[in-house]
């Protein structure tokens, strides 16, 4: 009896990918913190972390060790169980978002037909971590932070969900892999039909802004506004529990960036996919199927990192919103824009489909 | 762009009497709020342009050279008149060559606003004078924990005996085991006279 390696691999592939992606995120998140600190420093003409390792590259690991060895501190007023569970919710929900993101055609954990819904649900669940943390700390500033976070999430998840419906509508599927594969034969690429670009561009902006709010990034970081609320919802957290929040935050940013790449920036496809010359220079022509996967991995990482860089750039540039401005911007600005955008997208799909039928 | 909108406090729903922070709202009390007129297309585009301008500004700084000085490894660029740690001088030339400039007049101690300096003067030995004057400083102590580096002692000194050099990183992990005293931060005359300076 011989061991059927191929079928064994087919069976075990989701689990292998799960381990690989989990390990990659765990390894990459500290590097993201380092990159962010370094780039933020560059935006202020400083040099950033410098002394731990070459170019301070091990700074985050040093910080991690420091947090690991710190004293566990649970406030007397804290609701103990909730207090302990909250960071785990926050981090786990952030990680689960990566389960449905196709990094290449073959490299993903799972491809469910409700991936968009799953991811939206998980990002909402992440808000529970924040809210429970603030509530269970038994302290006033975290409580204020969690209230802010609560209403902010409710306001911005609407436009987040509505704006991501545009590629869903175009691709006709709720699976991220389906959306990623749609890019290749989309009318935008295959026929050069530029009208599809309008709702995608508007949707991308709305999605990005809502994504900033969803991950509590800087123009919308009211839940942890340092100069108002000490540290917001994680004021009372120390040592590893704080590190879990911190890690979860960066994983959530990575997930948002990866989702934006998949849904709006052409996923893992090369940006030159519509041009004829790209066929000759593609890795697929040289190394076959593995070359294709490698090219897809490369383009996914490039786009994803560019978006992460943009997140840092925004953080270096924009000041924090006032809370009423934040709510007004969400409800009067982003939500109507994304709704109108969705209608435009639907009209485009309808008109193109009927035009196709008339032919 | 902003329209000044006037509303009475009562319309704001804040009419339940003063809460101590604001003047009591009611008839005749106007509150002025600055709000954008509307959230139109022009307003949105203008906002986006402003964000772009901000991004461009930070982007410019991203590519500029860093201004950080790698301090303990590189010398710190200080101005000539930087006021650092003090030093007691000697005459380097002339008839009093090798003598201390300090004549123990205590003017530095008198002017010192932080009461740092203690001077105990003593008469010079006529055969072997330590300073050109009648007297010299037998004790010259500076409590550097109190010094505010204002430089008044330097200005007050009639013989330019006390000067300020560029040494500035004076903190330490311990107060003890100085060469001349139990407390490292009380600088005695031996610490200050002919002190080697680095910056």
Coordinates of C-alpha atoms in Angstrom, one line a residue:
Chain A
X1 CA 0.0 0.0 0.0
X2 CA 1.5 3.3 -1.1
X3 CA 0.9 6.5 0.6
X4 CA -1.1 8.8 -1.7
X5 CA 0.7 12.1 -1.1
X6 CA -1.4 14.1 -3.4
X7 CA -4.7 13.3 -1.8
X8 CA -3.1 13.6 1.7
X9 CA -2.0 17.0 0.8
X10 CA -5.5 17.9 -0.6
X11 CA -7.0 16.8 2.6
X12 CA -4.5 18.5 4.9
X13 CA -4.1 21.7 2.8
X14 CA -6.5 23.9 4.8
X15 CA -4.8 22.8 8.1
X16 CA -1.4 23.4 6.7
X17 CA -2.4 26.7 5.3
X18 CA -4.0 27.6 8.6
X19 CA -0.7 26.9 10.5
X20 CA 1.4 28.7 7.9
X21 CA -0.9 31.8 7.8
X22 CA -1.2 31.9 11.6
X23 CA 2.5 31.6 12.0
X24 CA 3.1 34.2 9.3
X25 CA 0.7 36.7 11.0
X26 CA 2.2 36.1 14.4
X27 CA 5.7 36.8 13.0
X28 CA 4.6 39.7 10.8
X29 CA 2.6 41.6 13.3
X30 CA 5.6 42.6 15.4
X31 CA 7.4 43.6 12.2
X32 CA 4.4 45.7 11.3
X33 CA 4.7 47.5 14.6
X34 CA 8.3 48.1 13.9
X35 CA 7.7 49.3 10.4
X36 CA 5.0 51.6 11.6
X37 CA 7.2 53.1 14.3
X38 CA 10.0 53.5 11.8
X39 CA 7.9 55.1 9.1
X40 CA 6.1 57.4 11.6
X41 CA 9.6 58.5 12.7
X42 CA 10.6 59.2 9.1
X43 CA 7.5 61.2 8.6
X44 CA 8.7 63.4 11.4
X45 CA 12.3 63.3 10.2
X46 CA 13.3 61.2 13.2
X47 CA 15.0 57.8 12.9
X48 CA 12.8 55.7 15.1
X49 CA 13.8 52.5 17.0
X50 CA 17.5 52.0 16.5
X51 CA 19.3 50.0 19.1
X52 CA 17.7 46.5 19.4
X53 CA 19.0 44.5 16.5
X54 CA 20.1 45.9 13.2
X55 CA 18.1 49.1 12.6
X56 CA 16.0 48.3 15.7
X57 CA 14.3 45.5 13.9
X58 CA 13.9 43.4 17.1
X59 CA 12.4 46.3 19.0
X60 CA 8.9 44.8 19.0
X61 CA 10.2 41.4 20.2
X62 CA 12.0 43.2 23.0
X63 CA 8.7 45.0 23.9
X64 CA 6.9 41.7 23.7
X65 CA 9.3 40.1 26.1
X66 CA 8.9 43.0 28.4
X67 CA 5.2 42.7 28.3
X68 CA 5.3 39.0 28.9
X69 CA 7.4 39.4 32.0
X70 CA 5.4 42.2 33.5
X71 CA 3.1 41.7 36.5
X72 CA -0.4 40.6 35.9
X73 CA -2.7 43.2 37.4
X74 CA -6.4 42.9 37.7
X75 CA -8.2 45.9 39.1
X76 CA -10.3 45.4 42.3
X77 CA -13.4 46.8 40.6
X78 CA -13.0 44.7 37.5
X79 CA -15.6 42.1 36.4
X80 CA -13.0 39.4 36.5
X81 CA -14.2 36.9 33.9
X82 CA -15.2 39.5 31.3
X83 CA -12.0 41.4 32.0
X84 CA -10.0 38.3 31.2
X85 CA -12.0 37.2 28.2
X86 CA -12.2 40.6 26.4
X87 CA -8.6 40.7 25.0
X88 CA -9.0 37.1 23.7
X89 CA -12.2 38.0 21.9
X90 CA -10.5 41.1 20.4
X91 CA -7.5 39.1 19.2
X92 CA -9.4 36.0 18.0
X93 CA -11.9 38.0 16.0
X94 CA -9.1 39.8 14.3
X95 CA -7.4 36.5 13.4
X96 CA -10.5 34.9 12.1
X97 CA -10.8 37.6 9.4
X98 CA -7.7 36.1 7.7
X99 CA -9.5 32.7 7.3
X100 CA -11.4 33.8 4.2
X101 CA -8.8 36.0 2.5
X102 CA -7.3 34.3 -0.6
X103 CA -3.6 35.2 -0.7
X104 CA -3.1 33.3 -3.9
X105 CA -5.3 31.2 -6.0
X106 CA -4.3 28.1 -4.1
X107 CA -3.1 29.6 -0.8
X108 CA -6.0 30.3 1.5
X109 CA -7.5 28.7 4.6
X110 CA -11.1 28.3 3.4
X111 CA -13.4 29.5 0.7
X112 CA -16.9 29.7 2.0
X113 CA -19.7 31.2 -0.1
X114 CA -20.6 33.7 2.6
X115 CA -17.0 35.0 3.2
X116 CA -17.9 38.6 3.1
X117 CA -20.6 38.1 5.7
X118 CA -18.2 36.0 7.9
X119 CA -15.6 38.7 7.8
X120 CA -18.2 41.4 8.6
X121 CA -19.5 39.4 11.5
X122 CA -16.0 38.8 12.8
X123 CA -15.0 42.5 12.6
X124 CA -18.2 43.3 14.5
X125 CA -17.3 40.7 17.1
X126 CA -13.9 42.5 17.5
X127 CA -15.9 45.4 18.8
X128 CA -17.2 43.2 21.5
X129 CA -13.7 42.8 22.8
X130 CA -13.3 46.6 23.0
X131 CA -16.7 47.1 24.6
X132 CA -16.4 44.3 27.2
X133 CA -12.9 45.5 28.0
X134 CA -14.1 49.0 28.7
X135 CA -17.1 47.9 30.7
X136 CA -15.4 45.3 32.8
X137 CA -12.4 47.4 33.8
X138 CA -14.6 49.1 36.5
X139 CA -13.0 52.5 35.7
X140 CA -14.4 55.6 34.1
X141 CA -12.1 56.3 31.2
X142 CA -12.2 52.8 29.8
X143 CA -15.9 53.0 30.1
X144 CA -16.1 56.2 28.1
X145 CA -13.7 54.7 25.6
X146 CA -15.9 51.6 25.1
X147 CA -19.1 53.7 24.7
X148 CA -17.4 55.7 22.0
X149 CA -16.2 52.6 20.4
X150 CA -19.7 51.1 20.5
X151 CA -21.4 54.0 18.7
X152 CA -18.5 54.4 16.3
X153 CA -18.6 50.8 15.2
X154 CA -22.3 50.9 14.7
X155 CA -22.0 54.1 12.5
X156 CA -19.1 52.9 10.4
X157 CA -20.0 49.3 9.9
X158 CA -22.9 50.4 7.8
X159 CA -20.8 52.2 5.3
X160 CA -18.2 49.4 5.5
X161 CA -20.7 46.8 4.6
X162 CA -22.5 48.8 2.0
X163 CA -19.3 49.8 0.2
X164 CA -18.0 46.2 0.0
X165 CA -21.2 45.2 -1.7
X166 CA -20.1 46.9 -4.9
X167 CA -17.5 44.3 -5.9
X168 CA -19.9 41.7 -4.5
X169 CA -22.5 42.9 -6.9
X170 CA -20.1 43.0 -9.8
X171 CA -18.6 39.6 -9.2
X172 CA -21.9 38.1 -8.3
X173 CA -20.5 36.2 -5.3
X174 CA -20.0 36.6 -1.6
X175 CA -16.8 34.6 -1.6
X176 CA -13.6 36.5 -1.6
X177 CA -11.9 33.9 -3.8
X178 CA -14.7 34.4 -6.2
X179 CA -14.2 38.1 -6.2
X180 CA -10.5 37.7 -6.6
X181 CA -11.0 35.4 -9.6
X182 CA -13.6 37.7 -11.0
X183 CA -11.0 40.5 -11.5
X184 CA -9.3 38.5 -14.3
X185 CA -12.4 38.2 -16.5
X186 CA -14.1 41.3 -15.3
X187 CA -15.5 43.6 -18.0
X188 CA -13.0 46.2 -16.6
X189 CA -10.0 44.1 -17.5
X190 CA -11.3 41.8 -20.3
X191 CA -13.2 44.4 -22.3
X192 CA -11.6 47.6 -20.9
X193 CA -15.1 48.8 -19.8
X194 CA -14.0 51.8 -17.7
X195 CA -17.5 52.5 -16.4
X196 CA -17.0 49.8 -13.8
X197 CA -14.2 51.9 -12.3
X198 CA -16.4 54.7 -11.0
X199 CA -18.3 52.8 -8.2
X200 CA -15.2 50.8 -7.4
X201 CA -13.1 54.0 -6.8
X202 CA -15.8 55.7 -4.7
X203 CA -16.4 52.4 -2.9
X204 CA -12.7 52.0 -2.2
X205 CA -12.5 55.5 -0.6
X206 CA -15.6 54.8 1.5
X207 CA -14.3 51.4 2.5
X208 CA -10.9 52.7 3.4
X209 CA -12.3 55.5 5.6
X210 CA -14.7 53.1 7.3
X211 CA -11.8 50.7 7.7
X212 CA -9.8 53.4 9.6
X213 CA -12.8 53.8 11.9
X214 CA -13.3 50.1 12.3
X215 CA -9.7 49.5 13.4
X216 CA -9.6 52.6 15.6
X217 CA -6.9 54.1 13.5
X218 CA -5.9 57.6 13.9
X219 CA -8.4 60.0 12.4
X220 CA -11.0 57.9 14.2
X221 CA -9.1 56.7 17.3
X222 CA -11.6 58.1 19.8
X223 CA -11.9 54.9 21.8
X224 CA -8.3 55.2 22.8
X225 CA -7.8 59.0 22.5
X226 CA -4.6 59.4 24.6
X227 CA -5.0 63.0 25.5
X228 CA -8.6 62.6 26.5
X229 CA -9.1 59.1 27.9
X230 CA -5.6 58.1 29.1
X231 CA -5.5 55.0 26.9
X232 CA -9.2 54.4 26.3
X233 CA -10.6 51.0 26.7
X234 CA -7.3 49.3 27.5
X235 CA -6.3 51.8 30.3
X236 CA -6.6 49.1 33.0
X237 CA -4.8 46.4 31.0
X238 CA -1.2 45.4 31.6
X239 CA 1.3 42.8 30.5
X240 CA 0.2 40.1 28.1
X241 CA -3.5 41.2 28.1
X242 CA -2.4 44.6 26.8
X243 CA -0.2 42.9 24.3
X244 CA -3.1 40.9 23.0
X245 CA -5.1 44.0 22.3
X246 CA -2.1 45.5 20.6
X247 CA -1.5 42.4 18.5
X248 CA -5.2 42.2 17.7
X249 CA -5.3 45.8 16.6
X250 CA -2.4 45.3 14.1
X251 CA -3.9 42.0 12.9
X252 CA -7.2 43.8 12.3
X253 CA -5.4 46.5 10.3
X254 CA -3.6 43.8 8.2
X255 CA -7.0 42.1 7.6
X256 CA -8.7 45.3 6.6
X257 CA -5.8 46.0 4.2
X258 CA -6.0 42.5 2.8
X259 CA -9.7 42.7 2.3
X260 CA -9.4 46.1 0.6
X261 CA -6.8 44.6 -1.7
X262 CA -9.0 41.6 -2.6
X263 CA -12.2 43.6 -3.1
X264 CA -11.0 46.8 -4.6
X265 CA -7.4 46.6 -5.8
X266 CA -7.6 43.6 -8.0
X267 CA -6.7 41.0 -5.4
X268 CA -3.6 38.9 -6.2
X269 CA -3.7 39.7 -9.9
X270 CA -1.0 41.6 -11.5
X271 CA -1.9 45.3 -12.2
X272 CA -0.7 44.8 -15.8
X273 CA -3.1 41.9 -16.3
X274 CA -5.0 43.7 -19.0
X275 CA -2.0 44.4 -21.1
X276 CA -0.6 42.1 -23.8
X277 CA 3.0 42.5 -22.9
X278 CA 2.5 41.2 -19.4
X279 CA 1.9 37.7 -20.8
X280 CA 5.5 37.4 -21.9
X281 CA 7.1 38.7 -18.7
X282 CA 4.9 36.7 -16.3
X283 CA 6.5 34.1 -14.1
X284 CA 3.8 31.7 -15.4
X285 CA 5.6 31.6 -18.7
X286 CA 8.8 30.6 -17.0
X287 CA 7.9 28.3 -14.1
X288 CA 4.4 27.2 -15.0
X289 CA 1.7 26.9 -12.3
X290 CA 4.2 27.6 -9.4
X291 CA 5.4 30.7 -11.2
X292 CA 1.8 31.9 -11.3
X293 CA 1.3 31.3 -7.6
X294 CA 4.6 33.0 -6.9
X295 CA 3.6 36.0 -9.0
X296 CA 0.2 36.2 -7.2
X297 CA 1.9 36.0 -3.8
X298 CA 4.2 38.8 -4.9
X299 CA 1.5 41.1 -6.1
X300 CA -0.7 40.4 -3.1
X301 CA 2.1 41.3 -0.7
X302 CA 3.1 44.4 -2.7
X303 CA -0.5 45.8 -2.8
X304 CA -1.1 44.9 0.8
X305 CA 2.1 46.6 2.0
X306 CA 1.4 49.7 -0.1
X307 CA -2.0 49.9 1.6
X308 CA -0.5 49.4 5.1
X309 CA 2.0 52.1 4.2
X310 CA -1.0 54.4 3.4
X311 CA -2.5 53.6 6.8
X312 CA 0.7 54.8 8.4
X313 CA 0.9 57.9 6.1
X314 CA -2.7 58.8 7.1
X315 CA -1.7 58.3 10.8
X316 CA 1.2 60.7 10.3
X317 CA -0.9 63.3 8.7
X318 CA -4.4 63.7 10.0
X319 CA -5.5 64.8 13.4
X320 CA -8.3 63.2 15.4
X321 CA -11.9 63.9 14.7
X322 CA -14.2 65.4 17.3
X323 CA -16.9 62.9 18.3
X324 CA -19.9 64.8 16.8
X325 CA -17.9 65.4 13.6
X326 CA -17.2 61.7 13.5
X327 CA -20.8 60.8 13.8
X328 CA -21.9 63.4 11.3
X329 CA -19.3 62.3 8.9
X330 CA -20.4 58.7 9.2
X331 CA -24.1 59.2 8.9
X332 CA -24.4 62.2 6.7
X333 CA -21.3 61.7 4.6
X334 CA -20.2 58.1 4.1
X335 CA -23.5 56.2 4.4
X336 CA -25.4 58.2 1.8
X337 CA -22.4 58.2 -0.5
X338 CA -22.0 54.4 -0.2
X339 CA -25.8 53.9 -0.7
X340 CA -25.8 56.0 -3.9
X341 CA -22.7 54.3 -5.0
X342 CA -24.4 50.9 -4.6
X343 CA -27.3 52.1 -6.6
X344 CA -24.9 53.3 -9.4
X345 CA -23.2 49.9 -9.3
X346 CA -26.5 48.1 -9.6
X347 CA -27.6 50.3 -12.5
X348 CA -24.3 49.6 -14.3
X349 CA -24.7 45.9 -13.8
X350 CA -28.3 46.1 -15.0
X351 CA -27.5 48.2 -18.1
X352 CA -24.5 46.2 -19.1
X353 CA -26.4 43.0 -18.7
X354 CA -29.3 44.2 -20.8
X355 CA -26.9 45.6 -23.4
X356 CA -25.3 42.2 -23.6
X357 CA -28.7 40.6 -24.0
X358 CA -29.6 43.0 -26.8
X359 CA -26.5 42.0 -28.7
Chain B
X1 CA -17.2 78.1 4.2
X2 CA -18.4 78.0 7.7
X3 CA -21.7 79.6 8.4
X4 CA -22.3 81.2 11.7
X5 CA -25.5 79.7 13.0
X6 CA -27.1 81.5 15.8
X7 CA -29.4 79.6 18.1
X8 CA -30.9 80.3 21.4
X9 CA -30.0 78.1 24.2
X10 CA -33.6 77.0 24.6
X11 CA -33.6 75.6 21.1
X12 CA -30.5 73.6 21.9
X13 CA -32.5 71.8 24.5
X14 CA -30.1 73.1 27.2
X15 CA -32.7 75.2 29.0
X16 CA -32.7 73.3 32.3
X17 CA -30.7 76.0 34.0
X18 CA -27.0 76.5 34.2
X19 CA -24.8 73.5 35.0
X20 CA -22.1 75.7 36.4
X21 CA -19.9 75.6 33.4
X22 CA -21.9 77.6 30.9
X23 CA -23.9 80.8 31.4
X24 CA -27.6 79.9 32.1
X25 CA -29.3 79.6 28.8
X26 CA -32.7 81.2 28.2
X27 CA -34.3 84.0 26.4
X28 CA -31.8 86.5 25.2
X29 CA -28.8 84.2 25.6
X30 CA -27.4 83.4 22.1
X31 CA -25.1 80.5 21.5
X32 CA -23.0 80.6 18.4
X33 CA -22.0 77.4 16.7
X34 CA -19.7 77.0 13.7
X35 CA -21.0 74.3 11.4
X36 CA -20.5 73.6 7.7
X37 CA -23.4 74.8 5.7
X38 CA -24.0 71.4 4.2
X39 CA -22.3 68.2 3.2
X40 CA -22.3 68.7 -0.6
X41 CA -20.1 67.6 -3.4
X42 CA -18.0 70.7 -3.3
X43 CA -17.5 70.5 0.4
X44 CA -16.4 66.8 0.1
X45 CA -14.0 67.5 -2.8
X46 CA -12.5 70.4 -0.9
X47 CA -12.0 68.2 2.1
X48 CA -10.3 65.6 0.0
X49 CA -8.0 68.2 -1.5
X50 CA -7.1 69.3 2.0
X51 CA -6.3 65.7 3.0
X52 CA -4.2 65.4 -0.1
X53 CA -2.3 68.6 0.8
X54 CA -1.7 67.2 4.2
X55 CA -0.4 63.9 2.8
X56 CA 1.8 65.8 0.4
X57 CA 3.3 67.8 3.3
X58 CA 4.1 64.8 5.4
X59 CA 5.3 63.0 2.3
X60 CA 7.9 65.8 1.8
X61 CA 9.1 65.3 5.3
X62 CA 9.4 61.5 4.7
X63 CA 12.1 62.0 2.0
X64 CA 13.9 64.8 3.8
X65 CA 17.1 63.9 5.7
X66 CA 16.7 62.9 9.3
X67 CA 17.6 65.5 11.9
X68 CA 18.4 63.1 14.7
X69 CA 21.9 63.4 16.3
X70 CA 23.3 60.1 17.5
X71 CA 24.3 61.8 20.6
X72 CA 26.6 59.7 22.8
X73 CA 28.3 58.5 19.7
X74 CA 28.4 61.8 17.9
X75 CA 29.4 65.1 19.5
X76 CA 26.4 67.3 20.3
X77 CA 26.5 70.5 18.3
X78 CA 26.3 73.2 21.0
X79 CA 26.5 76.9 20.7
X80 CA 29.7 78.6 21.9
X81 CA 27.8 80.3 24.8
X82 CA 26.1 77.1 26.0
X83 CA 26.0 77.0 29.8
X84 CA 27.2 73.6 31.0
X85 CA 29.2 72.4 33.9
X86 CA 31.5 74.9 35.7
X87 CA 35.2 75.0 35.8
X88 CA 37.6 77.0 38.0
X89 CA 40.3 78.6 35.9
X90 CA 44.0 79.3 36.4
X91 CA 46.1 82.0 34.8
X92 CA 47.7 80.5 31.8
X93 CA 50.2 83.2 31.1
X94 CA 51.5 86.5 32.5
X95 CA 53.1 87.3 35.8
X96 CA 50.5 85.2 37.7
X97 CA 51.0 82.1 35.5
X98 CA 49.8 79.0 37.3
X99 CA 47.9 80.8 40.0
X100 CA 44.2 80.3 40.7
X101 CA 42.1 83.1 39.3
X102 CA 39.6 82.8 42.2
X103 CA 40.3 85.3 45.0
X104 CA 37.6 84.1 47.3
X105 CA 35.4 87.1 47.2
X106 CA 32.1 85.1 47.4
X107 CA 30.3 87.3 44.9
X108 CA 29.3 84.1 43.0
X109 CA 27.8 82.7 46.2
X110 CA 26.0 86.0 46.8
X111 CA 24.4 86.2 43.4
X112 CA 23.5 82.5 43.1
X113 CA 19.7 82.3 43.0
X114 CA 19.7 78.6 43.9
X115 CA 22.1 78.8 46.7
X116 CA 24.5 76.4 45.0
X117 CA 27.9 77.8 45.9
X118 CA 29.7 77.8 49.2
X119 CA 32.9 79.7 49.4
X120 CA 35.2 79.8 52.5
X121 CA 38.0 82.2 51.9
X122 CA 41.4 82.1 53.5
X123 CA 44.4 84.5 53.6
X124 CA 47.2 83.7 51.2
X125 CA 50.6 82.7 52.4
X126 CA 52.7 85.7 51.3
X127 CA 55.6 83.4 50.5
X128 CA 53.7 81.0 48.4
X129 CA 50.4 82.7 47.3
X130 CA 47.7 80.5 45.6
X131 CA 46.0 83.5 44.0
X132 CA 47.2 87.0 43.0
X133 CA 44.9 88.7 45.6
X134 CA 45.0 88.9 49.3
X135 CA 42.9 85.8 49.8
X136 CA 42.0 82.6 48.0
X137 CA 39.1 80.2 48.1
X138 CA 40.0 77.5 50.7
X139 CA 36.6 75.8 50.2
X140 CA 34.7 76.1 46.9
X141 CA 31.7 73.7 46.9
X142 CA 28.9 73.5 44.4
X143 CA 25.8 71.5 45.0
X144 CA 25.0 70.6 41.4
X145 CA 21.7 69.1 42.3
X146 CA 20.5 72.6 42.9
X147 CA 22.2 74.4 40.1
X148 CA 19.9 75.9 37.4
X149 CA 22.7 76.8 35.1
X150 CA 21.7 80.4 34.9
X151 CA 25.3 81.7 34.5
X152 CA 25.0 84.5 37.0
X153 CA 28.1 83.3 38.9
X154 CA 30.1 83.6 35.7
X155 CA 28.8 87.1 35.2
X156 CA 29.4 88.1 38.8
X157 CA 33.0 86.9 39.0
X158 CA 35.4 89.9 38.9
X159 CA 38.4 87.8 37.9
X160 CA 36.7 85.4 35.4
X161 CA 37.7 82.6 37.7
X162 CA 34.6 80.5 37.2
X163 CA 33.5 79.7 33.7
X164 CA 30.9 77.4 32.2
X165 CA 32.1 74.7 29.8
X166 CA 30.0 72.5 27.5
X167 CA 29.7 69.3 29.6
X168 CA 26.0 68.6 30.1
X169 CA 25.2 65.0 30.8
X170 CA 25.8 65.1 34.6
X171 CA 23.3 62.4 35.8
X172 CA 24.5 59.2 37.2
X173 CA 23.3 56.0 38.7
X174 CA 24.8 56.6 42.1
X175 CA 25.5 59.5 44.4
X176 CA 28.6 58.0 46.0
X177 CA 32.2 57.2 45.4
X178 CA 33.4 60.3 43.8
X179 CA 37.1 60.8 43.9
X180 CA 36.9 63.5 46.5
X181 CA 33.6 63.2 48.4
X182 CA 30.9 60.9 49.5
X183 CA 28.4 62.7 47.4
X184 CA 29.1 62.8 43.8
X185 CA 26.8 65.7 43.1
X186 CA 28.5 68.0 45.6
X187 CA 31.4 69.3 43.5
X188 CA 34.3 70.4 45.6
X189 CA 37.1 72.7 44.6
X190 CA 39.3 69.7 43.6
X191 CA 36.5 68.6 41.2
X192 CA 36.2 72.0 39.6
X193 CA 39.7 73.4 39.3
X194 CA 41.4 72.4 36.1
X195 CA 38.6 70.0 35.4
X196 CA 39.0 68.2 32.1
X197 CA 36.2 69.0 29.8
X198 CA 35.0 67.0 26.8
X199 CA 32.6 68.9 24.8

